[in-house]
């Protein structure tokens, strides 16, 4: 197929973890992916969004741009809302004016963590911190403005890119002999690569004739653990590759005070996306192994120090 006839997926936030994985993912046949990083497009500028979406001549828009610094958001409320709520609203308006579908990413931190089971899309939201509040406000801004939307909530994202828990653990493993990690918050570690593949699968379906499954979906890797459990898995895999491994100590949230409160349980139920799109996530351990293969060389040295 010639490049002119491909359906272009435009990714806003192309420099983020999910953005970068989207840029290197293999698109479905007949699709191409173009990304704009923050330097090319600031999503707090409505005119710039409208013009970028017009110039791109795309058939599907993905918003992977976000203010994602959970603790800093507590003291930067305005900035978090400017990106996560207002930016989302501007993108939805630009999509509506061009009759374009939008996939927007959101977070498990819209929930308060008091549920004893996995959260479904119909569970009530009650964010505990400013980041979660701003993301929840972004979800509403999109639902209010654009029918053709897909909101994909995900969780505990890791990748070889940028800052994330996996890379922080590998760094601390080189620097310290012992690390205390929180063992009373449970969630679903999720590879940005798997989110990217899911987005493209959903995009392919959504641009098809008669598609009517718009709405909110959960997607995360299968299986659940605590941050301590994830750290254990990271260091077990790192040790197998000869990388330095510190002693790990399980601690409680109370022992590790942070500016933002986080949900004790933010496990997401992914039944709805499985039923609507046939997407069944792989186990987080398999996704983690793949990420560590990329991050750690055969001698166990972090290739991206
Ligand atoms: N990371 C997680 O654990 C996690 C968990 C659940 C849900 N999510 C959601 O998943 C999505 C993707 O997350 P991610 O981990 O890929 O985030 P990320 O790595 O932090 O990437 C976000 C990107 O957005 C950019 N950005 C920030 N403000 C912008 C603006 N005004 N205009 C344009 N770009 C801007 C950032 O650039 P700068 O670096 O220059 O600011 C960064 O490149 C987000 O919606 C996030 O809320 C993430």
mmCIF file of C-alpha atoms and ligand atoms in Angstrom:
data_model
loop_
_atom_site.group_PDB
_atom_site.id
_atom_site.type_symbol
_atom_site.label_atom_id
_atom_site.label_comp_id
_atom_site.label_asym_id
_atom_site.label_seq_id
_atom_site.Cartn_x
_atom_site.Cartn_y
_atom_site.Cartn_z
ATOM 1 C CA UNK A 1 0.000 0.000 0.000
ATOM 2 C CA UNK A 2 1.352 3.443 -0.821
ATOM 3 C CA UNK A 3 2.123 5.803 2.057
ATOM 4 C CA UNK A 4 -0.567 8.234 0.808
ATOM 5 C CA UNK A 5 -3.287 5.703 1.460
ATOM 6 C CA UNK A 6 -2.220 4.799 4.972
ATOM 7 C CA UNK A 7 -4.329 5.895 7.927
ATOM 8 C CA UNK A 8 -2.119 8.084 10.055
ATOM 9 C CA UNK A 9 -2.236 7.775 13.841
ATOM 10 C CA UNK A 10 -1.092 11.074 15.360
ATOM 11 C CA UNK A 11 0.515 10.681 18.805
ATOM 12 C CA UNK A 12 0.643 13.732 21.062
ATOM 13 C CA UNK A 13 3.248 13.266 23.796
ATOM 14 C CA UNK A 14 5.481 11.289 21.440
ATOM 15 C CA UNK A 15 8.492 11.633 23.784
ATOM 16 C CA UNK A 16 6.891 9.913 26.788
ATOM 17 C CA UNK A 17 7.163 6.237 27.718
ATOM 18 C CA UNK A 18 3.998 5.226 25.873
ATOM 19 C CA UNK A 19 4.662 7.768 23.101
ATOM 20 C CA UNK A 20 8.083 6.329 22.377
ATOM 21 C CA UNK A 21 6.804 2.774 22.370
ATOM 22 C CA UNK A 22 4.071 3.813 19.937
ATOM 23 C CA UNK A 23 6.721 5.333 17.680
ATOM 24 C CA UNK A 24 8.663 2.085 17.434
ATOM 25 C CA UNK A 25 5.711 -0.335 17.427
ATOM 26 C CA UNK A 26 4.847 -2.098 14.198
ATOM 27 C CA UNK A 27 1.592 -0.466 13.052
ATOM 28 C CA UNK A 28 -1.256 -2.576 11.675
ATOM 29 C CA UNK A 29 -1.268 -2.990 7.888
ATOM 30 C CA UNK A 30 -2.455 0.217 6.256
ATOM 31 C CA UNK A 31 -1.522 2.407 9.231
ATOM 32 C CA UNK A 32 1.374 4.740 9.989
ATOM 33 C CA UNK A 33 2.289 6.449 13.251
ATOM 34 C CA UNK A 34 3.521 10.034 13.595
ATOM 35 C CA UNK A 35 4.512 11.495 16.944
ATOM 36 C CA UNK A 36 4.836 15.029 18.246
ATOM 37 C CA UNK A 37 6.886 15.600 21.390
ATOM 38 C CA UNK A 38 6.404 18.523 23.724
ATOM 39 C CA UNK A 39 8.926 20.629 21.764
ATOM 40 C CA UNK A 40 6.796 20.276 18.637
ATOM 41 C CA UNK A 41 3.415 20.628 20.330
ATOM 42 C CA UNK A 42 2.514 21.947 23.769
ATOM 43 C CA UNK A 43 -0.987 20.616 24.524
ATOM 44 C CA UNK A 44 -1.800 23.616 26.718
ATOM 45 C CA UNK A 45 -1.960 25.708 23.498
ATOM 46 C CA UNK A 46 -5.338 25.177 21.800
ATOM 47 C CA UNK A 47 -4.398 26.959 18.540
ATOM 48 C CA UNK A 48 -1.254 24.888 18.169
ATOM 49 C CA UNK A 49 -3.254 21.669 18.711
ATOM 50 C CA UNK A 50 -5.859 22.595 16.105
ATOM 51 C CA UNK A 51 -3.206 23.465 13.565
ATOM 52 C CA UNK A 52 -1.031 20.367 14.270
ATOM 53 C CA UNK A 53 -4.050 18.077 13.891
ATOM 54 C CA UNK A 54 -4.984 19.834 10.660
ATOM 55 C CA UNK A 55 -1.476 19.618 9.205
ATOM 56 C CA UNK A 56 -1.026 15.953 10.149
ATOM 57 C CA UNK A 57 -3.999 14.789 8.043
ATOM 58 C CA UNK A 58 -4.498 11.934 10.448
ATOM 59 C CA UNK A 59 -7.376 9.502 10.882
ATOM 60 C CA UNK A 60 -6.937 8.831 14.599
ATOM 61 C CA UNK A 61 -5.445 10.834 17.488
ATOM 62 C CA UNK A 62 -3.756 9.452 20.612
ATOM 63 C CA UNK A 63 -3.124 11.682 23.607
ATOM 64 C CA UNK A 64 -0.094 10.230 25.389
ATOM 65 C CA UNK A 65 0.977 13.637 26.733
ATOM 66 C CA UNK A 66 0.420 14.221 30.431
ATOM 67 C CA UNK A 67 1.728 15.778 33.583
ATOM 68 C CA UNK A 68 2.752 12.550 35.347
ATOM 69 C CA UNK A 69 4.713 13.643 38.424
ATOM 70 C CA UNK A 70 2.441 12.341 41.157
ATOM 71 C CA UNK A 71 4.204 13.928 44.138
ATOM 72 C CA UNK A 72 5.180 17.206 42.519
ATOM 73 C CA UNK A 73 1.564 17.720 41.423
ATOM 74 C CA UNK A 74 0.653 18.323 45.069
ATOM 75 C CA UNK A 75 2.540 21.632 44.901
ATOM 76 C CA UNK A 76 1.927 22.285 41.165
ATOM 77 C CA UNK A 77 -1.842 21.926 41.012
ATOM 78 C CA UNK A 78 -2.253 24.552 38.301
ATOM 79 C CA UNK A 79 0.318 23.000 35.991
ATOM 80 C CA UNK A 80 -1.163 19.499 36.475
ATOM 81 C CA UNK A 81 -4.686 20.712 35.638
ATOM 82 C CA UNK A 82 -3.444 22.848 32.722
ATOM 83 C CA UNK A 83 -2.020 19.741 31.024
ATOM 84 C CA UNK A 84 -4.231 16.901 32.242
ATOM 85 C CA UNK A 85 -7.628 18.628 32.222
ATOM 86 C CA UNK A 86 -7.374 21.683 29.954
ATOM 87 C CA UNK A 87 -4.990 20.060 27.450
ATOM 88 C CA UNK A 88 -7.321 17.061 27.186
ATOM 89 C CA UNK A 89 -10.284 19.422 26.617
ATOM 90 C CA UNK A 90 -8.480 21.303 23.819
ATOM 91 C CA UNK A 91 -7.550 18.048 22.100
ATOM 92 C CA UNK A 92 -11.143 16.786 22.324
ATOM 93 C CA UNK A 93 -12.414 20.053 20.817
ATOM 94 C CA UNK A 94 -9.905 19.894 17.961
ATOM 95 C CA UNK A 95 -10.916 16.280 17.280
ATOM 96 C CA UNK A 96 -14.621 17.157 17.345
ATOM 97 C CA UNK A 97 -14.172 19.982 14.857
ATOM 98 C CA UNK A 98 -12.488 17.579 12.416
ATOM 99 C CA UNK A 99 -14.688 14.567 13.222
ATOM 100 C CA UNK A 100 -11.672 12.573 14.405
ATOM 101 C CA UNK A 101 -11.655 9.772 16.981
ATOM 102 C CA UNK A 102 -9.433 10.212 20.052
ATOM 103 C CA UNK A 103 -7.801 7.705 22.369
ATOM 104 C CA UNK A 104 -6.797 9.334 25.658
ATOM 105 C CA UNK A 105 -4.738 7.674 28.390
ATOM 106 C CA UNK A 106 -5.749 7.817 32.006
ATOM 107 C CA UNK A 107 -4.766 6.230 35.274
ATOM 108 C CA UNK A 108 -5.575 3.791 38.076
ATOM 109 C CA UNK A 109 -5.006 6.746 40.447
ATOM 110 C CA UNK A 110 -8.563 7.973 39.742
ATOM 111 C CA UNK A 111 -9.581 5.366 42.365
ATOM 112 C CA UNK A 112 -9.214 5.655 46.144
ATOM 113 C CA UNK A 113 -8.009 2.086 46.628
ATOM 114 C CA UNK A 114 -10.590 1.065 49.235
ATOM 115 C CA UNK A 115 -12.238 -1.625 47.066
ATOM 116 C CA UNK A 116 -11.286 -5.170 48.038
ATOM 117 C CA UNK A 117 -11.350 -6.428 44.435
ATOM 118 C CA UNK A 118 -10.156 -5.225 41.017
ATOM 119 C CA UNK A 119 -11.671 -1.950 39.787
ATOM 120 C CA UNK A 120 -14.042 -2.033 36.820
ATOM 121 C CA UNK A 121 -14.850 0.881 34.525
ATOM 122 C CA UNK A 122 -18.171 1.448 36.273
ATOM 123 C CA UNK A 123 -16.690 1.802 39.768
ATOM 124 C CA UNK A 124 -16.933 5.228 41.363
ATOM 125 C CA UNK A 125 -13.848 7.399 41.056
ATOM 126 C CA UNK A 126 -12.386 9.214 44.056
ATOM 127 C CA UNK A 127 -8.800 10.319 43.493
ATOM 128 C CA UNK A 128 -6.607 10.727 46.562
ATOM 129 C CA UNK A 129 -4.189 13.286 45.103
ATOM 130 C CA UNK A 130 -3.911 16.209 42.712
ATOM 131 C CA UNK A 131 -2.488 14.103 39.863
ATOM 132 C CA UNK A 132 -5.441 11.683 40.035
ATOM 133 C CA UNK A 133 -7.887 14.585 40.353
ATOM 134 C CA UNK A 134 -6.457 16.299 37.281
ATOM 135 C CA UNK A 135 -6.570 13.067 35.259
ATOM 136 C CA UNK A 136 -10.156 12.420 36.338
ATOM 137 C CA UNK A 137 -11.078 15.964 35.325
ATOM 138 C CA UNK A 138 -9.430 15.276 31.944
ATOM 139 C CA UNK A 139 -11.577 12.177 31.474
ATOM 140 C CA UNK A 140 -14.721 14.231 32.112
ATOM 141 C CA UNK A 141 -13.542 17.009 29.789
ATOM 142 C CA UNK A 142 -13.279 14.473 26.988
ATOM 143 C CA UNK A 143 -16.592 12.719 27.655
ATOM 144 C CA UNK A 144 -18.316 16.114 27.693
ATOM 145 C CA UNK A 145 -16.903 17.189 24.331
ATOM 146 C CA UNK A 146 -16.403 14.213 22.063
ATOM 147 C CA UNK A 147 -18.564 11.148 21.427
ATOM 148 C CA UNK A 148 -15.868 9.336 19.451
ATOM 149 C CA UNK A 149 -13.534 8.848 22.404
ATOM 150 C CA UNK A 150 -11.739 5.923 23.986
ATOM 151 C CA UNK A 151 -10.318 6.492 27.450
ATOM 152 C CA UNK A 152 -7.761 3.857 28.347
ATOM 153 C CA UNK A 153 -6.884 3.695 32.027
ATOM 154 C CA UNK A 154 -3.610 1.975 32.752
ATOM 155 C CA UNK A 155 -1.246 1.543 35.706
ATOM 156 C CA UNK A 156 2.334 1.323 37.033
ATOM 157 C CA UNK A 157 3.931 1.942 33.623
ATOM 158 C CA UNK A 158 7.514 0.878 32.933
ATOM 159 C CA UNK A 159 9.727 0.892 29.841
ATOM 160 C CA UNK A 160 13.383 1.361 28.889
ATOM 161 C CA UNK A 161 12.631 5.075 28.500
ATOM 162 C CA UNK A 162 12.489 8.060 30.847
ATOM 163 C CA UNK A 163 11.828 7.722 34.584
ATOM 164 C CA UNK A 164 9.985 4.761 36.016
ATOM 165 C CA UNK A 165 10.124 2.362 38.972
ATOM 166 C CA UNK A 166 12.128 -0.316 37.139
ATOM 167 C CA UNK A 167 14.879 2.112 36.178
ATOM 168 C CA UNK A 168 14.888 3.687 39.646
ATOM 169 C CA UNK A 169 15.356 0.253 41.252
ATOM 170 C CA UNK A 170 18.235 -0.618 38.907
ATOM 171 C CA UNK A 171 19.920 2.689 39.788
ATOM 172 C CA UNK A 172 19.399 2.222 43.538
ATOM 173 C CA UNK A 173 20.723 -1.322 43.179
ATOM 174 C CA UNK A 174 24.020 0.135 41.960
ATOM 175 C CA UNK A 175 24.133 2.813 44.650
ATOM 176 C CA UNK A 176 22.934 1.096 47.845
ATOM 177 C CA UNK A 177 23.348 -2.119 49.785
ATOM 178 C CA UNK A 178 19.807 -2.104 51.164
ATOM 179 C CA UNK A 179 16.540 -0.654 49.886
ATOM 180 C CA UNK A 180 13.204 -0.364 51.700
ATOM 181 C CA UNK A 181 10.215 -0.709 49.357
ATOM 182 C CA UNK A 182 6.530 -0.253 50.118
ATOM 183 C CA UNK A 183 4.671 -3.550 50.461
ATOM 184 C CA UNK A 184 1.129 -2.383 51.206
ATOM 185 C CA UNK A 185 0.135 -0.872 47.844
ATOM 186 C CA UNK A 186 -1.093 -3.386 45.287
ATOM 187 C CA UNK A 187 -1.368 -2.805 41.552
ATOM 188 C CA UNK A 188 -0.588 -4.076 38.087
ATOM 189 C CA UNK A 189 2.835 -3.289 36.606
ATOM 190 C CA UNK A 190 2.381 -2.614 32.890
ATOM 191 C CA UNK A 191 4.841 -2.329 30.022
ATOM 192 C CA UNK A 192 4.480 0.784 27.876
ATOM 193 C CA UNK A 193 5.175 -1.505 24.900
ATOM 194 C CA UNK A 194 2.036 -3.519 25.677
ATOM 195 C CA UNK A 195 -0.034 -0.348 26.058
ATOM 196 C CA UNK A 196 1.244 0.820 22.658
ATOM 197 C CA UNK A 197 0.265 -2.463 20.982
ATOM 198 C CA UNK A 198 -3.167 -2.292 22.597
ATOM 199 C CA UNK A 199 -3.678 1.285 21.411
ATOM 200 C CA UNK A 200 -2.889 0.324 17.821
ATOM 201 C CA UNK A 201 -5.198 -2.705 17.948
ATOM 202 C CA UNK A 202 -7.995 -0.513 19.267
ATOM 203 C CA UNK A 203 -7.270 2.220 16.692
ATOM 204 C CA UNK A 204 -7.506 -0.272 13.852
ATOM 205 C CA UNK A 205 -10.947 -1.370 15.036
ATOM 206 C CA UNK A 206 -12.163 2.128 15.851
ATOM 207 C CA UNK A 207 -11.597 3.533 12.364
ATOM 208 C CA UNK A 208 -13.599 0.675 10.838
ATOM 209 C CA UNK A 209 -17.146 1.145 9.548
ATOM 210 C CA UNK A 210 -19.914 0.968 12.117
ATOM 211 C CA UNK A 211 -17.626 0.998 15.147
ATOM 212 C CA UNK A 212 -19.700 1.850 18.213
ATOM 213 C CA UNK A 213 -17.669 0.712 21.203
ATOM 214 C CA UNK A 214 -16.591 4.139 22.362
ATOM 215 C CA UNK A 215 -16.072 4.737 26.056
ATOM 216 C CA UNK A 216 -13.760 3.913 28.950
ATOM 217 C CA UNK A 217 -11.598 0.798 29.203
ATOM 218 C CA UNK A 218 -8.999 -0.607 31.568
ATOM 219 C CA UNK A 219 -5.769 -2.126 30.310
ATOM 220 C CA UNK A 220 -2.831 -3.375 32.358
ATOM 221 C CA UNK A 221 -0.570 -6.409 32.291
ATOM 222 C CA UNK A 222 -1.985 -9.544 33.930
ATOM 223 C CA UNK A 223 -1.171 -10.425 37.531
ATOM 224 C CA UNK A 224 -0.831 -8.143 40.500
ATOM 225 C CA UNK A 225 1.824 -7.359 43.046
ATOM 226 C CA UNK A 226 3.077 -4.728 45.472
ATOM 227 C CA UNK A 227 5.951 -2.304 44.798
ATOM 228 C CA UNK A 228 8.071 -4.580 46.997
ATOM 229 C CA UNK A 229 6.998 -7.620 44.960
ATOM 230 C CA UNK A 230 7.896 -5.789 41.771
ATOM 231 C CA UNK A 231 11.291 -4.804 43.197
ATOM 232 C CA UNK A 232 11.928 -8.458 44.161
ATOM 233 C CA UNK A 233 11.166 -9.556 40.606
ATOM 234 C CA UNK A 234 13.393 -6.822 39.153
ATOM 235 C CA UNK A 235 16.363 -7.808 41.296
ATOM 236 C CA UNK A 236 15.847 -11.553 40.766
ATOM 237 C CA UNK A 237 15.970 -10.944 37.021
ATOM 238 C CA UNK A 238 18.867 -8.502 37.385
ATOM 239 C CA UNK A 239 20.828 -11.031 39.486
ATOM 240 C CA UNK A 240 20.310 -13.651 36.781
ATOM 241 C CA UNK A 241 21.974 -11.197 34.403
ATOM 242 C CA UNK A 242 24.843 -10.538 36.813
ATOM 243 C CA UNK A 243 23.698 -7.033 37.818
ATOM 244 C CA UNK A 244 24.161 -5.728 41.385
ATOM 245 C CA UNK A 245 21.366 -6.700 43.796
ATOM 246 C CA UNK A 246 20.810 -4.960 47.126
ATOM 247 C CA UNK A 247 19.030 -6.397 50.176
ATOM 248 C CA UNK A 248 15.320 -5.604 49.992
ATOM 249 C CA UNK A 249 13.254 -4.650 53.001
ATOM 250 C CA UNK A 250 9.436 -4.587 52.936
ATOM 251 C CA UNK A 251 8.149 -1.368 54.483
ATOM 252 C CA UNK A 252 4.720 0.208 54.979
ATOM 253 C CA UNK A 253 3.415 3.333 53.282
ATOM 254 C CA UNK A 254 3.481 4.983 56.720
ATOM 255 C CA UNK A 255 7.269 4.433 56.844
ATOM 256 C CA UNK A 256 7.768 6.179 53.502
ATOM 257 C CA UNK A 257 5.877 9.466 53.612
ATOM 258 C CA UNK A 258 5.316 11.140 50.238
ATOM 259 C CA UNK A 259 3.549 14.412 49.364
ATOM 260 C CA UNK A 260 0.778 12.525 47.496
ATOM 261 C CA UNK A 261 -1.410 9.785 48.952
ATOM 262 C CA UNK A 262 -1.655 6.708 46.758
ATOM 263 C CA UNK A 263 -4.387 4.023 46.586
ATOM 264 C CA UNK A 264 -3.681 0.865 48.628
ATOM 265 C CA UNK A 265 -5.351 -1.178 45.871
ATOM 266 C CA UNK A 266 -5.419 0.011 42.269
ATOM 267 C CA UNK A 267 -5.743 -3.321 40.487
ATOM 268 C CA UNK A 268 -7.697 -2.864 37.246
ATOM 269 C CA UNK A 269 -10.190 -5.380 35.892
ATOM 270 C CA UNK A 270 -9.541 -5.726 32.145
ATOM 271 C CA UNK A 271 -12.637 -7.773 31.300
ATOM 272 C CA UNK A 272 -14.287 -5.041 29.269
ATOM 273 C CA UNK A 273 -11.431 -4.574 26.782
ATOM 274 C CA UNK A 274 -11.157 -8.362 26.452
ATOM 275 C CA UNK A 275 -14.860 -8.629 25.610
ATOM 276 C CA UNK A 276 -14.957 -5.648 23.229
ATOM 277 C CA UNK A 277 -11.617 -6.068 21.425
ATOM 278 C CA UNK A 278 -10.402 -9.585 22.225
ATOM 279 C CA UNK A 279 -7.338 -8.114 23.969
ATOM 280 C CA UNK A 280 -5.885 -10.351 26.686
ATOM 281 C CA UNK A 281 -2.807 -8.916 28.394
ATOM 282 C CA UNK A 282 0.268 -11.036 29.058
ATOM 283 C CA UNK A 283 1.691 -11.453 32.565
ATOM 284 C CA UNK A 284 3.639 -8.481 33.896
ATOM 285 C CA UNK A 285 6.620 -10.738 34.645
ATOM 286 C CA UNK A 286 7.003 -11.608 30.961
ATOM 287 C CA UNK A 287 6.776 -7.939 30.006
ATOM 288 C CA UNK A 288 9.302 -7.046 32.728
ATOM 289 C CA UNK A 289 11.762 -9.658 31.436
ATOM 290 C CA UNK A 290 11.587 -8.162 27.963
ATOM 291 C CA UNK A 291 12.219 -4.659 29.338
ATOM 292 C CA UNK A 292 15.193 -5.872 31.400
ATOM 293 C CA UNK A 293 16.627 -7.655 28.354
ATOM 294 C CA UNK A 294 16.716 -4.274 26.718
ATOM 295 C CA UNK A 295 17.995 -2.351 29.745
ATOM 296 C CA UNK A 296 20.675 -4.764 30.946
ATOM 297 C CA UNK A 297 23.532 -5.980 28.812
ATOM 298 C CA UNK A 298 24.872 -9.520 29.093
ATOM 299 C CA UNK A 299 27.209 -8.321 31.876
ATOM 300 C CA UNK A 300 24.275 -6.896 33.838
ATOM 301 C CA UNK A 301 25.371 -3.282 33.414
ATOM 302 C CA UNK A 302 22.564 -0.836 32.821
ATOM 303 C CA UNK A 303 22.991 0.197 29.205
ATOM 304 C CA UNK A 304 21.091 3.447 29.755
ATOM 305 C CA UNK A 305 22.956 4.863 32.742
HETATM 306 N N1 LIG B 1 3.700 6.434 34.282
HETATM 307 C C1 LIG B 1 2.788 5.720 34.934
HETATM 308 O O1 LIG B 1 3.097 4.936 35.839
HETATM 309 C C2 LIG B 1 1.332 5.837 34.552
HETATM 310 C C3 LIG B 1 0.390 5.096 35.288
HETATM 311 C C4 LIG B 1 -0.964 5.181 34.919
HETATM 312 C C5 LIG B 1 -1.347 5.983 33.855
HETATM 313 N N2 LIG B 1 -0.403 6.686 33.186
HETATM 314 C C6 LIG B 1 -0.865 7.564 32.099
HETATM 315 O O2 LIG B 1 -0.363 7.058 30.881
HETATM 316 C C7 LIG B 1 -0.072 8.142 30.006
HETATM 317 C C8 LIG B 1 1.353 8.048 29.505
HETATM 318 O O3 LIG B 1 2.223 8.035 30.626
HETATM 319 P P1 LIG B 1 3.797 7.924 30.448
HETATM 320 O O4 LIG B 1 4.287 7.075 31.562
HETATM 321 O O5 LIG B 1 4.138 7.607 29.040
HETATM 322 O O6 LIG B 1 4.177 9.446 30.797
HETATM 323 P P2 LIG B 1 5.544 10.204 30.550
HETATM 324 O O7 LIG B 1 6.650 9.245 30.240
HETATM 325 O O8 LIG B 1 5.712 11.140 31.696
HETATM 326 O O9 LIG B 1 5.249 11.020 29.226
HETATM 327 C C9 LIG B 1 4.400 12.117 29.209
HETATM 328 C C10 LIG B 1 4.896 13.036 28.124
HETATM 329 O O10 LIG B 1 4.021 14.150 28.065
HETATM 330 C C11 LIG B 1 4.826 15.300 27.904
HETATM 331 N N3 LIG B 1 4.147 16.518 28.300
HETATM 332 C C12 LIG B 1 3.989 17.067 29.530
HETATM 333 N N4 LIG B 1 3.351 18.249 29.436
HETATM 334 C C13 LIG B 1 3.111 18.455 28.107
HETATM 335 C C14 LIG B 1 2.517 19.493 27.370
HETATM 336 N N5 LIG B 1 2.030 20.590 27.974
HETATM 337 N N6 LIG B 1 2.441 19.390 26.035
HETATM 338 C C15 LIG B 1 2.942 18.295 25.400
HETATM 339 N N7 LIG B 1 3.533 17.284 26.040
HETATM 340 C C16 LIG B 1 3.617 17.358 27.384
HETATM 341 C C17 LIG B 1 6.033 15.017 28.771
HETATM 342 O O11 LIG B 1 7.092 15.900 28.426
HETATM 343 P P3 LIG B 1 8.068 16.484 29.569
HETATM 344 O O12 LIG B 1 8.889 15.355 30.043
HETATM 345 O O13 LIG B 1 8.848 17.520 28.848
HETATM 346 O O14 LIG B 1 7.193 17.036 30.644
HETATM 347 C C18 LIG B 1 6.315 13.567 28.387
HETATM 348 O O15 LIG B 1 7.087 13.483 27.226
HETATM 349 C C19 LIG B 1 -0.401 9.421 30.771
HETATM 350 O O16 LIG B 1 -1.689 9.830 30.440
HETATM 351 C C20 LIG B 1 -0.359 8.976 32.215
HETATM 352 O O17 LIG B 1 -1.201 9.803 33.015
HETATM 353 C C21 LIG B 1 0.914 6.626 33.485
#
